[in-house]
Amino acid sequence: MKLYSTPLSGHAHRVRLLLNMLQLDYQCIEAAAAQRQQDEFRLLNPWQQIPVLIDGDAVVYDSNAILVYLVRRYAPGSHWLPEEPLAAAQVQLWLGKAAGEIRYGVGSARLIKQFQTPEDYASARSVAARFLPQMEQHLSHGRWLVGDQPTIADLSCYAYIACAPEGGISLQPWPAIRQWLAQVEALPGFEALPSLPLPADEDHVSSR
């Protein structure tokens, strides 16, 4: 398998975590922004985004879609993507949170602070302020996002939550979230994203 990614991409990181945890061999191919503008890459993913997974004749893009593919292909029936209808629905809910509130909250704040991405920082903080208390409350009732074992929901949500301080958003007010992060980091096969310097104006985000 080949995975097109960059080292600092949280979207690619969630895929690398699952590949590691399923003990699958793969080649990681650097796909920086300039490379993603080329016609060759556009043939792999017309959206010109990473990650992209190539597995034989299969080309899969969108990080959450790749997670589903890998589990269904290489770990069917496992705890990573439950078959039980309600648990499966809850996993999908959290995959949606990863693509929505997490991406446009703490994820957007990191992009702005670290990479000067032209997004709205006030909006990112507002989204985080609404979402983090909800996630804290949810995790105060269980070790994992869904059920009593880790799922792809945990892997999908991990990176940008863990990197929230790199976007100027402290996780100190959220002990259940910090405990959950530590549990993901203790899983066999975990690898950390390279750390970036914290901005000087890191602040707490509350539900006010």
PDB file of C-alpha atoms in Angstrom:
ATOM      1  CA  MET A   1       0.000   0.000   0.000  1.00  0.00           C
ATOM      2  CA  LYS A   2       1.005   3.607  -0.588  1.00  0.00           C
ATOM      3  CA  LEU A   3      -0.172   6.547   1.487  1.00  0.00           C
ATOM      4  CA  TYR A   4       0.195  10.067   0.116  1.00  0.00           C
ATOM      5  CA  SER A   5       0.474  12.431   3.063  1.00  0.00           C
ATOM      6  CA  THR A   6       2.535  15.042   4.880  1.00  0.00           C
ATOM      7  CA  PRO A   7       4.044  14.644   8.361  1.00  0.00           C
ATOM      8  CA  LEU A   8       1.984  17.442   9.959  1.00  0.00           C
ATOM      9  CA  SER A   9      -1.409  16.521   8.505  1.00  0.00           C
ATOM     10  CA  GLY A  10      -3.867  15.448  11.184  1.00  0.00           C
ATOM     11  CA  HIS A  11      -6.050  13.907   8.495  1.00  0.00           C
ATOM     12  CA  ALA A  12      -3.175  11.699   7.344  1.00  0.00           C
ATOM     13  CA  HIS A  13      -2.166  10.976  10.932  1.00  0.00           C
ATOM     14  CA  ARG A  14      -5.448   9.208  11.686  1.00  0.00           C
ATOM     15  CA  VAL A  15      -4.825   6.892   8.734  1.00  0.00           C
ATOM     16  CA  ARG A  16      -1.242   6.184   9.806  1.00  0.00           C
ATOM     17  CA  LEU A  17      -2.501   5.290  13.277  1.00  0.00           C
ATOM     18  CA  LEU A  18      -4.913   2.686  11.935  1.00  0.00           C
ATOM     19  CA  LEU A  19      -2.335   1.260   9.517  1.00  0.00           C
ATOM     20  CA  ASN A  20       0.049   0.874  12.439  1.00  0.00           C
ATOM     21  CA  MET A  21      -2.547  -0.616  14.756  1.00  0.00           C
ATOM     22  CA  LEU A  22      -3.641  -3.133  12.123  1.00  0.00           C
ATOM     23  CA  GLN A  23       0.061  -3.909  11.544  1.00  0.00           C
ATOM     24  CA  LEU A  24      -0.226  -3.268   7.814  1.00  0.00           C
ATOM     25  CA  ASP A  25       2.828  -2.552   5.703  1.00  0.00           C
ATOM     26  CA  TYR A  26       2.712   0.633   3.661  1.00  0.00           C
ATOM     27  CA  GLN A  27       4.911   3.184   1.972  1.00  0.00           C
ATOM     28  CA  CYS A  28       4.439   6.807   2.978  1.00  0.00           C
ATOM     29  CA  ILE A  29       4.868   9.231   0.071  1.00  0.00           C
ATOM     30  CA  GLU A  30       5.334  12.944   0.734  1.00  0.00           C
ATOM     31  CA  ALA A  31       2.679  14.982  -1.063  1.00  0.00           C
ATOM     32  CA  ALA A  32       3.330  18.640  -0.353  1.00  0.00           C
ATOM     33  CA  ALA A  33       0.990  21.390  -1.557  1.00  0.00           C
ATOM     34  CA  ALA A  34       2.894  21.955  -4.816  1.00  0.00           C
ATOM     35  CA  GLN A  35       2.759  18.265  -5.714  1.00  0.00           C
ATOM     36  CA  ARG A  36      -0.980  18.162  -5.097  1.00  0.00           C
ATOM     37  CA  GLN A  37      -1.473  20.787  -7.817  1.00  0.00           C
ATOM     38  CA  GLN A  38      -0.003  18.525 -10.493  1.00  0.00           C
ATOM     39  CA  ASP A  39      -2.143  16.624 -12.982  1.00  0.00           C
ATOM     40  CA  GLU A  40      -0.693  13.303 -11.844  1.00  0.00           C
ATOM     41  CA  PHE A  41      -2.014  13.824  -8.319  1.00  0.00           C
ATOM     42  CA  ARG A  42      -5.348  15.174  -9.569  1.00  0.00           C
ATOM     43  CA  LEU A  43      -5.912  11.821 -11.259  1.00  0.00           C
ATOM     44  CA  LEU A  44      -5.648  10.192  -7.827  1.00  0.00           C
ATOM     45  CA  ASN A  45      -7.855  12.720  -6.051  1.00  0.00           C
ATOM     46  CA  PRO A  46      -9.687  15.402  -8.042  1.00  0.00           C
ATOM     47  CA  TRP A  47     -10.073  17.406  -4.809  1.00  0.00           C
ATOM     48  CA  GLN A  48      -6.247  17.608  -4.646  1.00  0.00           C
ATOM     49  CA  GLN A  49      -6.205  16.773  -0.947  1.00  0.00           C
ATOM     50  CA  ILE A  50      -4.374  14.328   1.269  1.00  0.00           C
ATOM     51  CA  PRO A  51      -4.421  11.617   2.383  1.00  0.00           C
ATOM     52  CA  VAL A  52      -4.787   9.268  -0.560  1.00  0.00           C
ATOM     53  CA  LEU A  53      -4.389   5.510  -0.125  1.00  0.00           C
ATOM     54  CA  ILE A  54      -3.476   3.198  -2.986  1.00  0.00           C
ATOM     55  CA  ASP A  55      -4.061  -0.478  -2.269  1.00  0.00           C
ATOM     56  CA  GLY A  56      -3.583  -2.538  -5.401  1.00  0.00           C
ATOM     57  CA  ASP A  57      -6.174  -1.280  -7.869  1.00  0.00           C
ATOM     58  CA  ALA A  58      -8.116   0.592  -5.199  1.00  0.00           C
ATOM     59  CA  VAL A  59      -7.602   4.345  -4.805  1.00  0.00           C
ATOM     60  CA  VAL A  60      -9.308   5.759  -1.722  1.00  0.00           C
ATOM     61  CA  TYR A  61      -9.317   9.371  -0.580  1.00  0.00           C
ATOM     62  CA  ASP A  62     -10.900  11.266   2.311  1.00  0.00           C
ATOM     63  CA  SER A  63      -9.331  10.221   5.593  1.00  0.00           C
ATOM     64  CA  ASN A  64     -12.510   8.907   7.207  1.00  0.00           C
ATOM     65  CA  ALA A  65     -13.400   6.944   4.072  1.00  0.00           C
ATOM     66  CA  ILE A  66      -9.924   5.393   4.185  1.00  0.00           C
ATOM     67  CA  LEU A  67     -10.458   4.344   7.816  1.00  0.00           C
ATOM     68  CA  VAL A  68     -13.707   2.589   6.885  1.00  0.00           C
ATOM     69  CA  TYR A  69     -12.052   0.920   3.890  1.00  0.00           C
ATOM     70  CA  LEU A  70      -9.113  -0.386   5.922  1.00  0.00           C
ATOM     71  CA  VAL A  71     -11.302  -1.883   8.625  1.00  0.00           C
ATOM     72  CA  ARG A  72     -13.754  -3.484   6.203  1.00  0.00           C
ATOM     73  CA  ARG A  73     -10.871  -4.807   4.071  1.00  0.00           C
ATOM     74  CA  TYR A  74      -8.393  -5.915   6.721  1.00  0.00           C
ATOM     75  CA  ALA A  75     -10.200  -6.136  10.081  1.00  0.00           C
ATOM     76  CA  PRO A  76     -13.861  -7.012   9.389  1.00  0.00           C
ATOM     77  CA  GLY A  77     -15.878  -7.714  12.490  1.00  0.00           C
ATOM     78  CA  SER A  78     -13.343  -6.015  14.747  1.00  0.00           C
ATOM     79  CA  HIS A  79     -13.947  -3.438  17.466  1.00  0.00           C
ATOM     80  CA  TRP A  80     -12.616  -0.715  15.161  1.00  0.00           C
ATOM     81  CA  LEU A  81     -15.967  -0.456  13.352  1.00  0.00           C
ATOM     82  CA  PRO A  82     -18.802  -2.227  15.169  1.00  0.00           C
ATOM     83  CA  GLU A  83     -21.492  -4.109  13.293  1.00  0.00           C
ATOM     84  CA  GLU A  84     -24.204  -3.448  15.899  1.00  0.00           C
ATOM     85  CA  PRO A  85     -26.484  -0.769  14.391  1.00  0.00           C
ATOM     86  CA  LEU A  86     -26.490   1.772  17.224  1.00  0.00           C
ATOM     87  CA  ALA A  87     -22.740   1.519  17.819  1.00  0.00           C
ATOM     88  CA  ALA A  88     -22.098   1.805  14.068  1.00  0.00           C
ATOM     89  CA  ALA A  89     -24.292   4.913  13.958  1.00  0.00           C
ATOM     90  CA  GLN A  90     -22.408   6.429  16.892  1.00  0.00           C
ATOM     91  CA  VAL A  91     -19.083   5.860  15.141  1.00  0.00           C
ATOM     92  CA  GLN A  92     -20.456   7.657  12.094  1.00  0.00           C
ATOM     93  CA  LEU A  93     -21.613  10.506  14.320  1.00  0.00           C
ATOM     94  CA  TRP A  94     -18.087  11.034  15.642  1.00  0.00           C
ATOM     95  CA  LEU A  95     -16.555  10.751  12.177  1.00  0.00           C
ATOM     96  CA  GLY A  96     -18.899  13.610  11.307  1.00  0.00           C
ATOM     97  CA  LYS A  97     -17.711  15.577  14.343  1.00  0.00           C
ATOM     98  CA  ALA A  98     -14.112  15.069  13.210  1.00  0.00           C
ATOM     99  CA  ALA A  99     -14.960  16.497   9.791  1.00  0.00           C
ATOM    100  CA  GLY A 100     -17.160  19.237  11.220  1.00  0.00           C
ATOM    101  CA  GLU A 101     -16.801  20.746  14.679  1.00  0.00           C
ATOM    102  CA  ILE A 102     -13.265  19.449  15.266  1.00  0.00           C
ATOM    103  CA  ARG A 103     -11.921  20.448  11.851  1.00  0.00           C
ATOM    104  CA  TYR A 104     -13.531  23.890  11.942  1.00  0.00           C
ATOM    105  CA  GLY A 105     -12.883  24.460  15.636  1.00  0.00           C
ATOM    106  CA  VAL A 106      -9.522  23.421  17.085  1.00  0.00           C
ATOM    107  CA  GLY A 107      -8.321  22.226  13.666  1.00  0.00           C
ATOM    108  CA  SER A 108      -8.955  25.584  12.053  1.00  0.00           C
ATOM    109  CA  ALA A 109      -7.320  27.416  14.971  1.00  0.00           C
ATOM    110  CA  ARG A 110      -4.155  25.340  14.477  1.00  0.00           C
ATOM    111  CA  LEU A 111      -4.110  26.038  10.744  1.00  0.00           C
ATOM    112  CA  ILE A 112      -4.391  29.771  11.386  1.00  0.00           C
ATOM    113  CA  LYS A 113      -1.809  29.979  14.156  1.00  0.00           C
ATOM    114  CA  GLN A 114       0.751  27.607  12.655  1.00  0.00           C
ATOM    115  CA  PHE A 115       0.331  27.974   8.895  1.00  0.00           C
ATOM    116  CA  GLN A 116      -1.380  31.348   8.495  1.00  0.00           C
ATOM    117  CA  THR A 117      -4.292  29.703   6.691  1.00  0.00           C
ATOM    118  CA  PRO A 118      -6.826  32.401   5.748  1.00  0.00           C
ATOM    119  CA  GLU A 119      -9.667  31.187   7.968  1.00  0.00           C
ATOM    120  CA  ASP A 120     -11.634  32.980  10.700  1.00  0.00           C
ATOM    121  CA  TYR A 121      -9.965  32.608  14.106  1.00  0.00           C
ATOM    122  CA  ALA A 122     -12.893  34.030  16.044  1.00  0.00           C
ATOM    123  CA  SER A 123     -15.180  31.511  14.364  1.00  0.00           C
ATOM    124  CA  ALA A 124     -12.769  28.665  15.138  1.00  0.00           C
ATOM    125  CA  ARG A 125     -12.695  29.608  18.813  1.00  0.00           C
ATOM    126  CA  SER A 126     -16.476  29.911  18.878  1.00  0.00           C
ATOM    127  CA  VAL A 127     -16.904  26.423  17.403  1.00  0.00           C
ATOM    128  CA  ALA A 128     -14.392  25.017  19.909  1.00  0.00           C
ATOM    129  CA  ALA A 129     -16.136  26.768  22.784  1.00  0.00           C
ATOM    130  CA  ARG A 130     -19.391  25.026  21.920  1.00  0.00           C
ATOM    131  CA  PHE A 131     -17.878  21.634  21.132  1.00  0.00           C
ATOM    132  CA  LEU A 132     -15.226  20.973  23.788  1.00  0.00           C
ATOM    133  CA  PRO A 133     -17.679  21.060  26.730  1.00  0.00           C
ATOM    134  CA  GLN A 134     -19.918  18.591  24.890  1.00  0.00           C
ATOM    135  CA  MET A 135     -17.000  16.252  24.235  1.00  0.00           C
ATOM    136  CA  GLU A 136     -15.865  16.580  27.860  1.00  0.00           C
ATOM    137  CA  GLN A 137     -19.318  15.646  29.118  1.00  0.00           C
ATOM    138  CA  HIS A 138     -19.525  12.690  26.745  1.00  0.00           C
ATOM    139  CA  LEU A 139     -16.122  11.332  27.778  1.00  0.00           C
ATOM    140  CA  SER A 140     -16.887  11.760  31.474  1.00  0.00           C
ATOM    141  CA  HIS A 141     -19.242   8.785  31.086  1.00  0.00           C
ATOM    142  CA  GLY A 142     -16.904   6.391  29.239  1.00  0.00           C
ATOM    143  CA  ARG A 143     -13.315   5.628  28.337  1.00  0.00           C
ATOM    144  CA  TRP A 144     -13.839   5.780  24.578  1.00  0.00           C
ATOM    145  CA  LEU A 145     -16.055   7.762  22.247  1.00  0.00           C
ATOM    146  CA  VAL A 146     -18.149   4.689  21.390  1.00  0.00           C
ATOM    147  CA  GLY A 147     -18.530   1.626  23.572  1.00  0.00           C
ATOM    148  CA  ASP A 148     -15.848   0.092  25.765  1.00  0.00           C
ATOM    149  CA  GLN A 149     -13.131  -0.390  23.126  1.00  0.00           C
ATOM    150  CA  PRO A 150     -11.344   2.010  20.776  1.00  0.00           C
ATOM    151  CA  THR A 151     -12.892   2.557  17.352  1.00  0.00           C
ATOM    152  CA  ILE A 152     -11.963   4.528  14.273  1.00  0.00           C
ATOM    153  CA  ALA A 153     -13.967   7.364  15.861  1.00  0.00           C
ATOM    154  CA  ASP A 154     -11.219   7.779  18.454  1.00  0.00           C
ATOM    155  CA  LEU A 155      -8.483   7.753  15.818  1.00  0.00           C
ATOM    156  CA  SER A 156     -10.356  10.221  13.622  1.00  0.00           C
ATOM    157  CA  CYS A 157     -10.945  12.710  16.433  1.00  0.00           C
ATOM    158  CA  TYR A 158      -7.557  12.407  18.140  1.00  0.00           C
ATOM    159  CA  ALA A 159      -5.022  14.521  16.251  1.00  0.00           C
ATOM    160  CA  TYR A 160      -6.661  17.927  16.090  1.00  0.00           C
ATOM    161  CA  ILE A 161      -7.928  17.675  19.665  1.00  0.00           C
ATOM    162  CA  ALA A 162      -4.423  16.741  20.850  1.00  0.00           C
ATOM    163  CA  CYS A 163      -2.985  19.675  18.883  1.00  0.00           C
ATOM    164  CA  ALA A 164      -5.503  22.215  20.198  1.00  0.00           C
ATOM    165  CA  PRO A 165      -2.798  24.066  22.186  1.00  0.00           C
ATOM    166  CA  GLU A 166      -0.910  24.620  18.908  1.00  0.00           C
ATOM    167  CA  GLY A 167      -3.916  26.670  17.846  1.00  0.00           C
ATOM    168  CA  GLY A 168      -3.915  28.700  21.039  1.00  0.00           C
ATOM    169  CA  ILE A 169      -6.636  26.664  22.761  1.00  0.00           C
ATOM    170  CA  SER A 170      -5.732  25.107  26.116  1.00  0.00           C
ATOM    171  CA  LEU A 171      -6.989  21.663  27.115  1.00  0.00           C
ATOM    172  CA  GLN A 172      -6.394  22.252  30.828  1.00  0.00           C
ATOM    173  CA  PRO A 173     -10.124  22.792  31.555  1.00  0.00           C
ATOM    174  CA  TRP A 174     -10.995  19.391  30.137  1.00  0.00           C
ATOM    175  CA  PRO A 175      -9.679  16.460  32.277  1.00  0.00           C
ATOM    176  CA  ALA A 176     -11.818  13.777  30.624  1.00  0.00           C
ATOM    177  CA  ILE A 177     -10.564  14.809  27.184  1.00  0.00           C
ATOM    178  CA  ARG A 178      -6.966  14.747  28.410  1.00  0.00           C
ATOM    179  CA  GLN A 179      -7.478  11.288  29.898  1.00  0.00           C
ATOM    180  CA  TRP A 180      -8.945  10.069  26.605  1.00  0.00           C
ATOM    181  CA  LEU A 181      -5.957  11.473  24.683  1.00  0.00           C
ATOM    182  CA  ALA A 182      -3.614   9.573  27.002  1.00  0.00           C
ATOM    183  CA  GLN A 183      -5.559   6.357  26.371  1.00  0.00           C
ATOM    184  CA  VAL A 184      -5.227   6.749  22.594  1.00  0.00           C
ATOM    185  CA  GLU A 185      -1.515   7.449  23.028  1.00  0.00           C
ATOM    186  CA  ALA A 186      -1.130   4.213  25.022  1.00  0.00           C
ATOM    187  CA  LEU A 187      -2.525   2.044  22.212  1.00  0.00           C
ATOM    188  CA  PRO A 188      -0.001  -0.312  20.555  1.00  0.00           C
ATOM    189  CA  GLY A 189       1.210   1.228  17.294  1.00  0.00           C
ATOM    190  CA  PHE A 190       0.586   4.830  18.320  1.00  0.00           C
ATOM    191  CA  GLU A 191       2.855   7.451  16.774  1.00  0.00           C
ATOM    192  CA  ALA A 192       2.744  11.127  17.642  1.00  0.00           C
ATOM    193  CA  LEU A 193       2.429  14.020  15.257  1.00  0.00           C
ATOM    194  CA  PRO A 194       5.554  16.203  15.203  1.00  0.00           C
ATOM    195  CA  SER A 195       5.022  18.953  17.742  1.00  0.00           C
ATOM    196  CA  LEU A 196       4.861  22.608  16.776  1.00  0.00           C
ATOM    197  CA  PRO A 197       5.690  25.606  19.001  1.00  0.00           C
ATOM    198  CA  LEU A 198       2.803  26.819  21.103  1.00  0.00           C
ATOM    199  CA  PRO A 199       1.576  30.326  20.326  1.00  0.00           C
ATOM    200  CA  ALA A 200       2.178  32.870  23.049  1.00  0.00           C
ATOM    201  CA  ASP A 201      -1.509  33.680  23.390  1.00  0.00           C
ATOM    202  CA  GLU A 202      -2.819  30.205  24.301  1.00  0.00           C
ATOM    203  CA  ASP A 203      -6.072  30.658  26.178  1.00  0.00           C
ATOM    204  CA  HIS A 204      -8.793  28.666  27.818  1.00  0.00           C
ATOM    205  CA  VAL A 205     -11.984  27.993  25.880  1.00  0.00           C
ATOM    206  CA  SER A 206     -15.067  27.562  28.039  1.00  0.00           C
ATOM    207  CA  SER A 207     -18.746  27.143  27.302  1.00  0.00           C
ATOM    208  CA  ARG A 208     -19.562  30.749  28.078  1.00  0.00           C
TER     209      ARG A 208
END
